[in-house]
Coordinates of C-alpha atoms in Angstrom, one line a residue:
M1424 CA -56.3 -33.7 52.9
S1425 CA -56.8 -37.8 54.5
K1426 CA -55.6 -38.0 58.2
P1427 CA -53.1 -39.5 58.9
R1428 CA -52.9 -41.9 62.0
R1429 CA -52.9 -39.8 66.1
W1430 CA -49.7 -39.2 67.7
G1431 CA -49.3 -39.9 71.3
N1432 CA -51.2 -38.9 73.6
G1433 CA -52.1 -34.6 72.1
E1434 CA -48.8 -34.3 72.7
V1435 CA -47.9 -30.4 72.3
C1436 CA -46.4 -28.3 68.6
L1437 CA -45.0 -24.5 68.8
I1438 CA -45.5 -23.2 65.2
V1439 CA -44.1 -20.4 64.6
G1440 CA -44.6 -17.4 62.3
L1441 CA -48.6 -18.2 61.3
S1442 CA -51.6 -17.2 63.6
A1443 CA -54.0 -19.8 64.8
G1444 CA -56.6 -19.5 62.3
S1445 CA -54.3 -20.6 59.6
A1446 CA -54.7 -23.6 57.5
L1447 CA -51.4 -25.6 59.1
P1448 CA -52.1 -25.4 62.4
R1449 CA -56.4 -26.6 61.7
D1450 CA -54.5 -30.2 59.7
L1451 CA -51.6 -30.5 62.3
G1452 CA -54.6 -30.5 65.3
A1453 CA -57.1 -33.4 63.0
A1454 CA -53.9 -34.9 62.7
G1455 CA -53.7 -34.8 66.5
L1456 CA -50.7 -33.3 67.8
K1457 CA -51.8 -30.2 70.3
I1458 CA -50.8 -26.8 68.0
E1459 CA -50.0 -23.6 70.4
V1460 CA -48.6 -21.2 67.4
A1461 CA -46.1 -18.0 68.2
G1462 CA -46.3 -15.3 65.4
S1463 CA -42.9 -12.7 66.6
E1464 CA -39.9 -14.1 68.1
S1465 CA -40.8 -12.3 71.3
E1466 CA -43.6 -15.2 71.6
A1467 CA -42.0 -18.1 70.0
L1468 CA -38.6 -17.5 72.6
A1469 CA -41.6 -16.9 75.6
A1470 CA -43.4 -19.9 74.9
L1471 CA -39.6 -21.9 74.2
D1472 CA -39.0 -21.1 77.9
R1473 CA -42.6 -21.7 79.7
R1474 CA -43.1 -25.3 78.5
P1475 CA -41.7 -28.4 76.7
F1476 CA -42.8 -29.1 73.1
V1477 CA -42.5 -31.9 70.9
A1478 CA -42.0 -30.5 67.6
V1479 CA -41.3 -26.8 66.9
V1480 CA -42.0 -26.3 62.8
A1481 CA -40.3 -22.5 62.3
Y1482 CA -41.2 -20.7 58.6
Q1483 CA -38.5 -19.0 57.0
R1484 CA -39.4 -15.7 55.5
P1485 CA -39.0 -11.4 55.7
D1486 CA -41.3 -11.4 57.7
A1487 CA -41.4 -14.2 59.9
P1488 CA -39.5 -14.1 63.5
P1489 CA -35.3 -15.4 63.0
I1490 CA -34.9 -18.7 62.1
Q1491 CA -31.5 -18.9 64.4
S1492 CA -32.9 -16.9 67.3
I1493 CA -35.3 -19.8 67.2
L1494 CA -33.1 -23.2 66.3
A1495 CA -30.8 -21.5 69.2
R1496 CA -33.0 -21.9 72.2
A1497 CA -34.8 -25.3 71.8
S1498 CA -31.8 -26.6 71.3
Q1499 CA -30.8 -24.8 74.7
K1500 CA -34.5 -26.4 75.9
S1501 CA -34.8 -29.2 74.9
P1502 CA -31.3 -30.8 72.3
E1503 CA -33.5 -33.8 71.6
I1504 CA -37.0 -31.4 70.5
P1505 CA -36.5 -31.4 66.4
V1506 CA -37.4 -28.1 64.7
M1507 CA -38.7 -28.5 61.1
V1508 CA -37.9 -25.2 58.7
L1509 CA -40.3 -24.2 56.6
G1510 CA -37.7 -22.3 53.7
A1511 CA -38.3 -19.3 51.8
T1512 CA -37.0 -21.5 48.6
A1513 CA -36.9 -25.5 47.6
A1514 CA -33.0 -25.5 46.8
L1515 CA -30.5 -28.1 48.4
Q1516 CA -28.3 -25.2 49.0
D1517 CA -30.3 -23.8 51.7
A1518 CA -31.5 -27.1 53.2
V1519 CA -28.1 -28.2 53.8
D1520 CA -27.2 -24.7 55.4
V1521 CA -30.2 -24.8 57.5
M1522 CA -29.7 -27.6 58.7
Q1523 CA -26.3 -27.5 59.6
Q1524 CA -27.3 -24.4 61.6
G1525 CA -29.7 -27.4 63.3
A1526 CA -32.1 -28.0 61.9
A1527 CA -34.3 -31.7 62.0
D1528 CA -35.9 -31.1 58.8
Y1529 CA -36.3 -28.7 55.9
L1530 CA -39.0 -28.1 53.6
G1531 CA -39.0 -26.0 51.1
P1532 CA -42.2 -24.5 49.1
P1533 CA -45.4 -25.2 48.2
F1534 CA -46.7 -26.8 51.3
Q1535 CA -48.6 -29.2 51.0
A1536 CA -50.4 -30.0 54.6
E1537 CA -50.2 -33.5 54.1
V1538 CA -46.5 -33.5 53.5
V1539 CA -45.8 -31.8 56.3
A1540 CA -47.3 -33.7 58.5
T1541 CA -45.8 -37.0 57.4
R1542 CA -42.9 -35.8 57.4
L1543 CA -43.2 -34.2 61.4
R1544 CA -44.8 -37.2 62.9
N1545 CA -42.1 -39.2 61.6
L1546 CA -39.5 -36.8 63.0
V1547 CA -42.2 -36.9 66.1
D1548 CA -41.8 -40.6 65.8
K1549 CA -38.7 -40.7 66.5
T1550 CA -38.3 -38.5 69.4
L1551 CA -41.1 -40.0 71.4
G1552 CA -39.0 -43.6 70.4
Q1553 CA -35.8 -41.9 72.0
N1554 CA -37.0 -40.5 74.9
Q1555 CA -33.8 -39.6 75.9
P1556 CA -32.5 -37.0 78.8
H1557 CA -30.2 -35.2 77.6
D1558 CA -26.7 -35.0 79.4
S1559 CA -24.8 -31.6 80.7
A1560 CA -21.6 -33.7 80.3
P1561 CA -19.6 -32.4 76.9
A1562 CA -20.2 -33.6 74.3
T1563 CA -17.4 -36.1 72.3
L1564 CA -16.8 -34.9 68.9
E1565 CA -17.7 -38.3 67.3
H1566 CA -21.5 -37.0 68.9
L1567 CA -21.2 -33.2 67.2
G1568 CA -20.5 -34.5 64.1
V1569 CA -17.2 -33.6 63.8
V1570 CA -15.1 -36.5 61.0
G1571 CA -11.1 -37.4 61.2
S1572 CA -8.9 -39.5 62.6
S1573 CA -5.9 -38.0 60.4
S1574 CA -3.0 -36.4 61.5
A1575 CA -4.5 -32.4 60.4
M1576 CA -7.4 -33.3 62.7
S1577 CA -5.8 -34.9 65.6
K1578 CA -4.1 -31.1 66.7
L1579 CA -7.2 -30.3 65.6
F1580 CA -9.0 -31.9 68.7
A1581 CA -5.9 -31.3 70.8
T1582 CA -5.6 -28.0 70.8
I1583 CA -9.5 -28.1 71.2
D1584 CA -9.4 -30.3 74.1
K1585 CA -7.0 -27.7 75.8
I1586 CA -8.7 -24.8 75.2
S1587 CA -12.8 -27.2 76.9
R1588 CA -11.3 -24.9 80.0
Y1589 CA -11.8 -21.2 79.6
K1590 CA -14.0 -18.9 78.8
A1591 CA -11.9 -17.3 76.4
N1592 CA -12.5 -15.9 72.6
V1593 CA -11.5 -18.1 69.7
L1594 CA -10.4 -17.3 65.8
L1595 CA -11.4 -19.7 63.6
L1596 CA -9.2 -19.3 59.9
G1597 CA -9.7 -21.8 56.6
E1598 CA -11.1 -22.0 53.9
S1599 CA -14.7 -21.6 52.6
G1600 CA -16.5 -25.0 53.2
S1601 CA -14.3 -26.5 55.8
G1602 CA -16.4 -26.7 58.6
K1603 CA -15.6 -23.3 60.5
E1604 CA -19.1 -23.5 62.2
L1605 CA -18.9 -26.7 63.1
I1606 CA -15.7 -27.0 64.8
A1607 CA -17.3 -23.5 66.8
R1608 CA -20.0 -25.3 67.7
A1609 CA -17.6 -28.9 69.1
V1610 CA -15.5 -25.9 70.9
H1611 CA -19.2 -24.3 72.3
A1612 CA -19.7 -27.9 73.1
R1613 CA -16.9 -28.7 75.1
G1614 CA -16.1 -26.2 76.4
P1615 CA -17.4 -24.9 80.1
R1616 CA -20.0 -22.4 78.3
R1617 CA -21.9 -25.3 76.8
K1618 CA -25.1 -25.3 79.3
H1619 CA -26.1 -22.0 77.6
L1620 CA -26.9 -20.7 74.5
F1621 CA -24.6 -20.8 70.8
V1622 CA -25.8 -18.5 68.7
P1623 CA -24.4 -18.1 64.9
I1624 CA -24.7 -15.3 62.2
N1625 CA -23.6 -14.9 59.3
C1626 CA -21.9 -11.2 59.0
A1627 CA -21.1 -10.8 55.3
T1628 CA -25.3 -12.1 54.8
L1629 CA -26.6 -8.5 56.0
G1630 CA -26.2 -5.3 55.4
R1631 CA -24.1 -2.6 57.9
D1632 CA -28.1 -0.9 59.5
L1633 CA -29.6 -4.5 58.8
L1634 CA -26.8 -7.0 61.4
E1635 CA -26.2 -3.6 63.9
N1636 CA -30.2 -4.3 65.0
E1637 CA -29.7 -8.2 64.5
L1638 CA -26.1 -7.8 67.0
F1639 CA -27.7 -5.6 69.7
G1640 CA -31.1 -5.5 69.0
H1641 CA -33.5 -2.5 69.7
E1642 CA -35.8 -0.7 71.2
R1643 CA -39.1 0.1 70.6
G1644 CA -40.1 3.2 68.1
A1645 CA -36.4 2.9 67.6
F1646 CA -36.9 3.2 63.7
T1647 CA -39.9 3.5 61.6
G1648 CA -42.2 -0.6 62.1
A1649 CA -40.1 -0.8 65.4
H1650 CA -43.4 -1.1 67.4
E1651 CA -41.6 -3.6 70.2
R1652 CA -38.3 -4.4 72.1
K1653 CA -36.8 -6.6 69.9
R1654 CA -33.8 -8.8 71.9
G1655 CA -30.6 -8.7 70.0
L1656 CA -28.1 -11.6 69.6
F1657 CA -25.5 -10.6 71.9
E1658 CA -28.1 -10.4 74.4
L1659 CA -29.7 -13.9 73.2
A1660 CA -25.6 -15.7 74.2
D1661 CA -25.4 -14.2 77.3
G1662 CA -23.7 -16.6 79.3
G1663 CA -22.8 -18.7 75.6
T1664 CA -20.9 -18.4 72.7
L1665 CA -21.9 -16.5 70.0
F1666 CA -20.6 -17.5 66.5
L1667 CA -19.8 -14.3 63.7
D1668 CA -18.6 -16.2 60.8
E1669 CA -17.0 -14.6 57.4
I1670 CA -15.9 -11.6 60.5
G1671 CA -14.0 -10.5 58.2
E1672 CA -16.4 -8.5 56.1
L1673 CA -17.4 -6.1 58.7
D1674 CA -17.4 -3.3 57.8
P1675 CA -15.5 -0.3 60.3
S1676 CA -18.2 0.9 61.9
T1677 CA -19.8 -2.1 63.2
Q1678 CA -16.1 -3.6 64.2
A1679 CA -15.1 -0.6 66.1
K1680 CA -18.8 -1.0 68.1
L1681 CA -18.0 -4.6 68.5
L1682 CA -14.7 -3.1 70.2
R1683 CA -16.3 -1.7 73.2
V1684 CA -18.6 -5.1 73.5
L1685 CA -15.7 -7.3 73.8
E1686 CA -13.5 -4.3 76.0
R1687 CA -16.7 -3.6 78.6
N1688 CA -18.6 -6.6 78.2
A1689 CA -21.7 -4.2 77.7
F1690 CA -23.5 -1.9 74.6
R1691 CA -26.5 0.1 74.5
R1692 CA -29.8 -1.3 72.0
V1693 CA -30.0 0.7 68.8
G1694 CA -32.0 3.3 70.2
G1695 CA -31.5 2.2 73.7
T1696 CA -29.5 4.7 76.3
T1697 CA -29.2 2.3 78.9
L1698 CA -26.9 0.1 79.1
V1699 CA -27.4 -4.0 78.4
N1700 CA -24.7 -6.2 80.4
V1701 CA -23.3 -9.6 79.2
D1702 CA -21.3 -12.0 79.2
L1703 CA -20.1 -14.6 76.7
S1704 CA -17.7 -15.7 74.7
V1705 CA -17.1 -15.0 70.4
V1706 CA -15.8 -17.3 68.4
A1707 CA -15.3 -15.5 65.1
A1708 CA -14.7 -17.2 62.0
T1709 CA -12.8 -16.5 58.2
N1710 CA -11.7 -17.4 55.5
R1711 CA -9.8 -14.3 54.7
N1712 CA -5.9 -13.4 56.3
L1713 CA -7.1 -10.2 58.5
E1714 CA -3.6 -9.2 59.0
E1715 CA -2.8 -8.8 55.0
A1716 CA -6.7 -7.0 56.1
I1717 CA -4.9 -5.0 58.4
V1718 CA -2.5 -3.3 56.5
A1719 CA -4.3 -2.1 54.1
K1720 CA -6.4 -0.5 57.1
R1721 CA -10.1 -2.8 56.4
F1722 CA -9.6 -3.8 59.5
R1723 CA -9.3 -2.9 62.7
E1724 CA -6.0 -3.6 64.8
D1725 CA -7.4 -4.1 67.7
L1726 CA -9.5 -5.9 67.3
Y1727 CA -8.4 -8.6 65.7
Y1728 CA -6.2 -9.5 69.3
R1729 CA -9.3 -9.1 70.9
L1730 CA -10.5 -12.0 69.0
K1731 CA -7.4 -13.7 68.4
V1732 CA -6.7 -15.2 72.4
V1733 CA -7.1 -19.1 71.3
T1734 CA -6.6 -18.9 66.7
I1735 CA -7.3 -22.2 65.4
V1736 CA -6.3 -23.3 62.2
V1737 CA -9.1 -25.9 59.5
P1738 CA -7.3 -27.3 57.5
P1739 CA -8.8 -27.9 54.0
L1740 CA -9.8 -31.7 53.0
R1741 CA -6.9 -31.9 50.1
E1742 CA -4.9 -31.4 52.7
R1743 CA -7.1 -34.5 54.8
R1744 CA -8.4 -37.0 52.1
E1745 CA -7.7 -39.7 54.3
D1746 CA -10.9 -38.7 56.7
I1747 CA -12.9 -38.7 52.3
P1748 CA -14.0 -42.1 53.8
A1749 CA -15.6 -41.7 56.8
L1750 CA -17.1 -38.6 55.9
V1751 CA -19.1 -40.1 53.3
E1752 CA -20.4 -42.8 55.5
A1753 CA -21.3 -39.5 57.9
F1754 CA -23.8 -38.4 54.9
I1755 CA -24.6 -41.0 54.1
A1756 CA -25.6 -42.2 57.3
D1757 CA -27.0 -38.3 57.7
F1758 CA -28.7 -38.5 54.2
N1759 CA -30.7 -41.9 55.9
R1760 CA -32.0 -40.9 59.2
R1761 CA -32.6 -37.6 57.6
N1762 CA -34.8 -39.2 54.0
G1763 CA -36.0 -42.6 55.5
G1764 CA -33.4 -43.5 53.1
K1765 CA -31.7 -47.4 52.6
I1766 CA -28.2 -46.5 51.3
R1767 CA -25.6 -49.2 53.1
G1768 CA -22.2 -47.2 51.2
I1769 CA -20.0 -46.3 47.6
A1770 CA -18.9 -47.9 45.3
P1771 CA -15.6 -48.9 45.3
Q1772 CA -14.6 -46.7 42.4
A1773 CA -16.9 -43.7 43.2
M1774 CA -14.5 -43.6 46.4
R1775 CA -11.2 -44.0 44.9
W1776 CA -12.5 -41.2 43.1
L1777 CA -14.1 -38.8 45.1
T1778 CA -10.8 -39.0 47.3
E1779 CA -8.4 -38.4 43.7
L1780 CA -10.8 -35.0 43.6
A1781 CA -9.4 -31.2 44.1
W1782 CA -12.5 -30.0 46.3
P1783 CA -12.4 -26.7 46.5
G1784 CA -15.4 -26.6 47.8
N1785 CA -13.7 -28.4 50.8
V1786 CA -16.4 -30.7 53.2
R1787 CA -20.1 -28.7 52.1
E1788 CA -18.5 -30.1 48.3
L1789 CA -17.9 -32.8 49.5
K1790 CA -21.7 -33.8 51.3
N1791 CA -24.0 -31.6 49.0
A1792 CA -21.8 -33.8 46.0
V1793 CA -22.9 -37.4 47.8
E1794 CA -26.8 -36.1 49.0
S1795 CA -26.4 -34.8 45.8
A1796 CA -26.1 -38.8 44.5
A1797 CA -27.7 -40.5 46.8
M1798 CA -30.8 -38.8 45.7
L1799 CA -29.9 -39.8 42.2
A1800 CA -28.8 -43.7 43.4
T1801 CA -31.5 -46.1 42.0
G1802 CA -30.0 -48.8 44.4
E1803 CA -28.5 -49.5 48.4
T1804 CA -24.7 -48.8 46.8
I1805 CA -24.0 -45.3 45.0
G1806 CA -22.3 -45.9 42.6
L1807 CA -19.8 -43.3 39.9
E1808 CA -22.2 -42.6 37.4
E1809 CA -24.2 -41.0 40.3
F1810 CA -21.9 -38.4 40.2
E1811 CA -21.5 -37.6 36.5
S1812 CA -24.9 -35.5 36.9
T1813 CA -23.4 -33.8 39.6
T1814 CA -21.1 -30.2 39.2
V1815 CA -18.2 -32.3 40.9
A1816 CA -18.0 -34.3 37.9
R1817 CA -16.1 -31.4 36.0
R1818 CA -14.1 -31.0 39.0
P1819 CA -10.1 -31.3 37.6
S1820 CA -8.4 -34.6 39.2
A1821 CA -6.2 -33.4 42.0
L1822 CA -3.3 -36.2 41.5
P1823 CA -1.2 -36.0 38.0
A1824 CA -1.9 -38.3 35.4
R1825 CA 1.9 -40.0 34.1
T1826 CA 2.3 -39.5 30.5
S1827 CA 4.6 -40.7 28.0
S1828 CA 6.6 -43.4 28.2
S1829 CA 9.8 -43.9 26.5
A1830 CA 8.6 -45.4 23.4
V1831 CA 5.2 -43.3 22.5
A1832 CA 6.2 -39.8 22.4
V1833 CA 3.5 -37.0 22.0
V1834 CA 4.0 -34.1 19.8
P1835 CA 1.9 -30.7 18.2
Q1836 CA -1.3 -30.6 16.5
D1837 CA -3.0 -33.7 19.0
S1838 CA -0.5 -36.6 17.2
I1839 CA 1.3 -38.9 18.8
V1840 CA 5.5 -40.7 17.7
V1841 CA 5.3 -44.5 18.1
S1842 CA 8.0 -46.5 17.9
A1843 CA 8.5 -50.0 16.6
K1844 CA 9.3 -51.1 20.2
A1845 CA 5.9 -50.1 21.5
T1846 CA 3.7 -51.6 22.8
L1847 CA 0.0 -51.5 23.1
A1848 CA -0.3 -51.1 26.4
D1849 CA 2.5 -48.1 26.0
I1850 CA 0.7 -46.6 23.2
E1851 CA -2.8 -47.0 24.6
R1852 CA -1.1 -45.5 28.6
V1853 CA -0.3 -43.0 26.4
V1854 CA -3.8 -41.6 24.4
I1855 CA -6.2 -42.4 27.3
G1856 CA -3.5 -39.9 29.5
E1857 CA -3.6 -37.3 26.3
H1858 CA -7.9 -37.5 26.7
L1859 CA -7.5 -36.9 30.4
K1860 CA -5.2 -33.6 30.0
R1861 CA -8.2 -32.3 26.9
A1862 CA -11.5 -33.5 28.6
A1863 CA -13.2 -31.7 31.3
T1864 CA -14.6 -35.0 33.4
K1865 CA -13.5 -38.4 33.0
A1866 CA -16.6 -39.7 31.4
D1867 CA -16.2 -37.4 28.5
S1868 CA -12.9 -39.0 28.6
A1869 CA -14.5 -42.2 28.2
R1870 CA -17.5 -40.9 25.4
T1871 CA -14.4 -39.4 23.1
L1872 CA -12.5 -42.7 23.3
G1873 CA -15.1 -44.8 22.8
I1874 CA -15.2 -47.0 25.6
G1875 CA -17.7 -47.4 29.3
L1876 CA -16.4 -44.7 32.4
R1877 CA -16.0 -48.5 33.9
T1878 CA -13.7 -49.5 31.3
L1879 CA -11.9 -46.5 31.7
Y1880 CA -11.2 -46.4 35.2
S1881 CA -10.2 -50.2 35.0
K1882 CA -7.7 -49.1 32.8
L1883 CA -6.9 -46.4 34.7
K1884 CA -6.2 -48.2 37.8
R1885 CA -4.3 -51.0 35.3
Y1886 CA -2.3 -48.6 34.5
R1887 CA -1.7 -46.3 37.5
I1888 CA -2.1 -43.5 35.4
G1889 CA -3.1 -40.5 38.7
A1890 CA -1.8 -42.4 41.0

């Protein structure tokens, strides 16, 4: 590996999940960075408590320390210090998920030392250049990445501000992908617990035993392989906020244990007998109807009322379409920051198309579509054609197209009846409308009509189809 230039004054980087003799620590050390390694979660958390680091590199694999606790502790100690995650897969969604949890960069396998060093160097240089002290004052919603000026989001912002003085449990309701975790982070960052940890966990990703082990931790010898005591997320979040995503997926046994913690502010580790006292707030989120789940005996009513001290409904994207341009701008800026991109914006036709879509995947789907299109862009502007190869191109339009005029009528067998009084514009409008109904995408409609996609959009605008 060719040596990149040396960094700064030998600032220290923490590498989590590797031994000191591994190739990557050696290569990064040769590039001028002092290295400290931590093989276990306890070693990593102790290191983060002991000293500041210029960067953290964390492995994401079954035998490595959990990414969530590393991200949470690093954010608490030095919010401006970047955490690079070396992921288990190269999937875009995995990268998005990890970076939404607070990671500054994500690399999928295979890990080439030169690539890792270059990406890490860019993160370190940016951090050293900023060198801004952390402000413990409540962050603004814009600073937290919460974007929107629609009436629905204005009401949500007002609710967050109203509850910001209180240490209350909060229940977030909303469709998948609507941004519930981002709102949960905003509730924490605006509230009185902001100086302590925000610890997220998705309750749907782990089985009962693994989930309880993550939440409550375990004592040494509690089960085969428990070689040391492990602190759970309740203990890690003490003083701060525990975010339980997909709370509706909890099994009855875990629901009962969670209820006891909320009632007593204490719990026992797996295999332990000593009570561990905690003081924290819980923000829970779900896309399910918990009241229906209570009637069906799938969710405890007493736990429901413990969680919903305050209820916040996160609106779906289709109810806040006016926020789409601002969201797209924010996603492009984030893409440029993370990838050194130079995307300046999006073509007007592409923006109009994005605002017409139904977005069943909500903000998450929009962000993935914008990032995918940005990767495919050949210039500084993302055009309509960049979206054609993405899955979003197969989404139906949310706005219905106009059908026929009085001079042209559609009849069965894919035929139309044309009045002698019909104009060419009347005929063209109906033919385009029928092709749009039958094709999966506007790009398919353009191909079957024998015209270009830009020409089709021009005609849609001219005939006000979909308006």
